[in-house]
XYZ file of C-alpha atoms in Angstrom:
325
model
C -38.870 -28.287 -113.721
C -35.850 -26.723 -111.470
C -36.996 -23.996 -108.962
C -34.501 -20.776 -109.238
C -34.484 -19.027 -106.105
C -32.968 -15.330 -106.069
C -29.251 -15.035 -104.877
C -29.046 -14.259 -101.186
C -27.481 -10.639 -100.444
C -24.959 -10.210 -98.888
C -25.595 -8.717 -95.384
C -23.296 -5.640 -93.946
C -21.962 -5.865 -90.530
C -24.628 -5.768 -87.510
C -25.123 -2.580 -85.449
C -23.499 -4.166 -82.791
C -20.600 -4.624 -84.362
C -20.339 -1.400 -86.315
C -20.475 0.343 -82.719
C -17.930 -2.360 -81.887
C -15.565 -0.881 -84.419
C -16.274 2.426 -83.937
C -15.323 2.007 -80.392
C -12.551 0.696 -80.873
C -11.614 3.108 -83.250
C -12.284 6.092 -80.835
C -10.198 4.100 -78.257
C -7.231 3.641 -80.494
C -7.477 7.683 -81.379
C -7.761 8.425 -77.899
C -4.609 7.076 -77.221
C -2.250 8.452 -79.894
C -3.528 11.407 -78.978
C -2.635 10.863 -75.016
C 0.460 9.866 -76.222
C 1.241 12.894 -77.947
C 0.090 14.668 -75.080
C 2.368 13.148 -72.682
C 5.558 13.306 -74.978
C 4.913 17.531 -75.240
C 4.395 17.420 -71.497
C 7.791 15.789 -71.208
C 9.163 18.666 -73.367
C 7.607 21.500 -71.889
C 8.553 20.399 -67.912
C 12.054 18.075 -68.437
C 13.582 16.586 -65.244
C 14.323 19.330 -62.739
C 16.913 16.733 -60.541
C 19.459 14.260 -61.410
C 18.968 10.477 -61.347
C 20.302 8.199 -59.199
C 19.777 4.253 -59.743
C 18.766 1.582 -57.109
C 18.690 -2.131 -57.419
C 17.708 -1.489 -61.486
C 15.629 1.419 -60.665
C 16.506 4.908 -61.482
C 15.037 7.472 -59.517
C 14.622 10.967 -60.144
C 16.112 13.199 -57.314
C 16.321 17.211 -56.849
C 18.643 18.560 -54.207
C 18.888 21.711 -52.548
C 20.441 23.725 -50.219
C 23.153 22.622 -47.552
C 22.593 21.683 -43.777
C 21.331 18.829 -42.184
C 19.021 16.648 -44.622
C 15.476 16.683 -45.217
C 14.072 14.287 -47.320
C 10.989 14.885 -49.169
C 8.331 11.518 -50.374
C 5.290 13.314 -52.484
C 1.669 12.174 -51.961
C -0.007 9.536 -54.666
C -0.185 10.867 -57.949
C 2.209 13.840 -57.254
C 5.836 14.606 -57.939
C 8.608 17.045 -56.889
C 7.182 20.000 -58.284
C 4.257 19.591 -56.016
C 7.414 20.794 -52.982
C 8.454 23.415 -55.071
C 5.267 25.410 -56.397
C 4.139 25.571 -52.840
C 7.572 27.082 -51.626
C 8.608 24.536 -49.365
C 12.160 24.253 -50.967
C 13.106 27.511 -51.333
C 11.989 27.579 -47.434
C 13.679 24.745 -46.091
C 16.546 25.026 -48.528
C 17.702 27.812 -46.281
C 18.514 25.758 -43.434
C 18.627 22.249 -44.737
C 20.356 19.882 -47.420
C 16.818 19.107 -49.178
C 16.709 15.418 -50.947
C 13.181 15.539 -53.112
C 12.317 12.532 -54.317
C 10.138 11.477 -57.238
C 8.473 8.303 -55.633
C 8.687 5.307 -57.940
C 6.232 5.613 -61.079
C 5.803 9.246 -60.395
C 7.770 12.266 -62.303
C 10.908 10.562 -63.822
C 11.418 7.611 -61.760
C 10.993 4.433 -62.586
C 8.500 1.742 -61.576
C 9.349 -1.747 -62.859
C 5.925 -3.894 -62.691
C 8.640 -7.208 -61.643
C 7.726 -6.095 -58.079
C 4.839 -4.745 -55.978
C 5.821 -1.297 -55.060
C 4.015 -1.077 -51.192
C 5.675 1.474 -48.854
C 8.136 -1.231 -47.546
C 9.570 -1.783 -51.063
C 9.556 2.024 -52.192
C 11.372 2.473 -48.396
C 14.075 0.270 -49.341
C 14.492 1.961 -52.470
C 15.178 5.511 -50.709
C 17.312 3.595 -48.352
C 19.713 2.790 -51.023
C 19.734 5.822 -52.555
C 20.403 8.002 -49.263
C 23.367 5.341 -48.764
C 24.891 6.427 -52.388
C 24.119 9.804 -51.899
C 26.460 9.395 -48.379
C 23.426 10.450 -46.576
C 23.574 8.902 -42.856
C 21.379 11.056 -41.197
C 18.025 13.089 -42.354
C 14.678 14.150 -41.248
C 12.122 12.632 -43.399
C 8.796 14.887 -44.377
C 5.924 12.597 -45.977
C 2.960 13.608 -47.236
C -0.477 11.648 -47.783
C 0.706 8.324 -49.536
C 4.175 9.171 -48.732
C 3.448 9.268 -44.791
C 3.149 5.190 -45.496
C 6.780 5.610 -47.278
C 8.382 7.464 -44.187
C 7.326 5.194 -41.711
C 8.238 2.236 -43.650
C 11.471 4.117 -43.848
C 11.764 4.693 -40.092
C 10.810 1.421 -39.492
C 13.718 -0.266 -41.408
C 16.614 2.138 -40.764
C 15.734 4.170 -37.393
C 19.420 5.005 -37.054
C 19.585 7.005 -40.574
C 15.789 8.345 -39.904
C 16.539 11.096 -37.009
C 13.112 12.425 -37.218
C 9.752 11.804 -38.941
C 7.274 14.856 -39.983
C 3.664 13.172 -41.252
C 1.848 15.004 -43.225
C -1.881 14.534 -43.948
C -1.187 10.742 -43.490
C -3.483 7.654 -44.027
C -2.654 5.226 -41.681
C -5.126 2.949 -40.319
C -7.770 1.167 -42.505
C -10.808 2.334 -43.635
C -13.691 2.430 -46.226
C -12.138 4.022 -48.977
C -14.148 4.475 -52.458
C -11.361 5.789 -54.799
C -9.553 1.794 -53.594
C -12.863 0.377 -55.609
C -12.966 2.748 -57.868
C -9.467 2.095 -59.536
C -9.419 -1.601 -59.218
C -9.309 -2.247 -62.768
C -7.521 0.470 -63.729
C -4.416 -1.554 -61.326
C -5.032 -4.631 -63.279
C -2.645 -6.150 -65.935
C -3.585 -5.231 -69.473
C -6.397 -3.820 -68.439
C -5.294 -1.464 -66.355
C -2.636 0.355 -69.291
C -5.643 0.245 -71.598
C -7.930 2.318 -69.475
C -5.052 4.617 -68.651
C -3.756 4.769 -72.363
C -7.003 5.912 -73.422
C -10.181 7.471 -70.949
C -8.514 7.833 -67.782
C -6.496 10.848 -68.985
C -9.384 12.259 -70.510
C -11.204 11.670 -67.730
C -8.839 13.343 -65.333
C -8.415 16.334 -67.565
C -12.222 17.309 -67.214
C -12.389 16.403 -63.402
C -9.093 18.406 -62.961
C -11.249 21.566 -61.002
C -13.204 18.810 -58.593
C -10.156 17.116 -57.876
C -8.039 20.529 -56.714
C -11.111 21.746 -55.240
C -11.126 17.980 -53.074
C -7.425 18.495 -52.302
C -6.999 22.234 -51.155
C -10.608 22.353 -49.514
C -11.728 24.213 -47.660
C -9.284 26.174 -48.621
C -9.299 27.824 -52.007
C -6.625 26.705 -54.649
C -3.742 28.394 -54.140
C -2.518 31.210 -57.353
C 0.783 30.131 -57.455
C -0.432 26.551 -57.964
C -1.210 27.504 -62.035
C 2.453 26.397 -62.425
C 2.163 22.718 -60.998
C 2.835 20.520 -64.385
C -0.401 19.100 -64.649
C -0.211 17.282 -67.718
C 3.074 15.517 -66.676
C 0.230 14.160 -63.669
C -1.826 12.698 -66.501
C 0.477 10.692 -68.541
C -0.917 7.241 -68.634
C 2.024 6.190 -67.032
C 1.441 8.303 -63.901
C -2.408 7.596 -64.020
C -1.665 3.755 -63.692
C 0.780 4.140 -60.641
C -1.354 6.676 -58.853
C -4.191 3.634 -59.662
C -1.878 0.838 -58.558
C -1.310 3.118 -55.353
C -5.048 4.189 -54.375
C -5.512 0.120 -54.586
C -3.012 -0.432 -52.011
C -3.769 2.153 -49.867
C -5.572 -0.219 -47.493
C -4.116 -3.537 -47.167
C -0.935 -1.192 -46.901
C -2.273 0.820 -43.507
C -3.725 -2.989 -42.480
C 0.158 -4.535 -42.903
C 1.845 -1.471 -41.161
C -0.814 -0.862 -38.208
C 0.317 -3.005 -36.288
C 4.363 -2.061 -36.593
C 3.189 1.626 -35.414
C 4.565 0.938 -31.485
C 7.973 -0.186 -32.891
C 8.522 3.400 -34.462
C 12.020 5.098 -32.604
C 12.619 8.434 -34.202
C 10.738 11.491 -32.511
C 7.812 11.900 -34.673
C 6.043 15.076 -35.372
C 1.714 14.252 -36.868
C 0.489 17.242 -38.993
C -3.249 17.327 -39.810
C -5.666 19.418 -40.926
C -9.021 19.383 -39.489
C -11.080 19.893 -42.716
C -9.403 17.128 -44.786
C -11.874 16.030 -47.491
C -9.174 13.519 -48.415
C -8.298 11.636 -45.223
C -10.417 11.821 -41.571
C -8.288 14.316 -39.203
C -9.699 12.294 -35.980
C -9.466 8.686 -37.779
C -6.183 8.878 -38.833
C -4.025 11.393 -36.891
C -5.735 11.813 -33.958
C -5.256 7.944 -33.821
C -1.657 7.715 -34.688
C -0.647 10.219 -32.417
C -2.261 7.480 -29.655
C -0.815 4.660 -31.279
C 3.503 5.983 -31.539
C 4.438 6.568 -27.576
C 5.750 9.829 -27.612
C 4.817 11.090 -30.914
C 3.359 15.039 -31.099
C 0.370 16.145 -32.914
C -0.022 19.726 -34.699
C -3.713 19.590 -35.416
C -3.961 23.038 -37.896
C -7.608 24.442 -37.583
C -9.522 24.664 -40.789
C -7.065 22.902 -43.151
C -7.053 20.990 -45.885
C -5.372 17.816 -47.305
C -2.176 20.254 -48.963
C -0.802 21.775 -45.834
C 2.176 22.654 -47.479
C 0.423 24.819 -49.356
C -2.214 25.975 -47.104
C -0.049 25.663 -43.976
C 3.880 26.317 -44.803
C 4.212 27.686 -41.710
C 3.385 25.208 -39.823
C 5.195 22.665 -41.635
C 8.340 24.785 -41.162
C 7.614 25.053 -37.715
C 7.092 21.156 -37.647
C 10.505 20.514 -39.031
C 12.245 23.633 -37.388
C 11.288 21.597 -33.780
C 12.018 17.943 -35.553
C 15.305 18.876 -36.613
C 16.358 20.374 -32.636
C 14.630 17.759 -31.073
C 17.096 15.148 -33.171
C 20.159 17.107 -32.463
């Protein structure tokens, strides 16, 4: 007599599969929200300058004032508005023709994936833009990561760069936790996924801590409330910032042997209380490496010198202009 077995029950999704599906749905929802937030940020803060195209890359440039040219190169993760909010553009435009660049991948400037955006690559782009703008001579102020670009520009084009002012820069290789933390975000594919999902959320949550580290030991100035932080938290900008964090140490390693070759006069600005880069290990050491360079140490100041020590920055710019004349 044939035995009859009860029909096998169909199994539903395993707990692990359910968690994976829920996680994927959450990431998808996060990506949609971040995309919407980025679009809203761009509507709220449209471009403040004009665009030039150099080598297939569109650069966003703000121009103010008349006189000798002053080029402004912002730090990692930042944009033109950092210079505006600090008051530096307004002050400098009274005696300079100010050209403030959104570096590639920041603000409204493009960052094509076909290139590795080292300081040398970015300097070549800025050099081309200055040529298009008819600039034959300029003082160049680079802040933080922008200092590496400023140095590379002076090495490439010493005839055009008449003086360098380097503020809060990172010049010599040293252990950097941020280079390790952002390594995954700089990887093609994986980096896009992180930048479009969790990175904007984490940046928003950590923003007060990020500002405290950037400005400390000084307080964050009230006027910084006008800074368009929502533009900084766009996925595209966060991915560019991650890539520059990963490049920071190898780029400093590549530039270091060339520092003695820098020909334009160099003024190095540094806050002795900087929590992002070590004053003695970076700025003092650069002063000892570049012949004839001058160090201006701002006692107790942090990383954002153009906000907390604007008078010192302006004095350095005036002295650089006079020395280069």
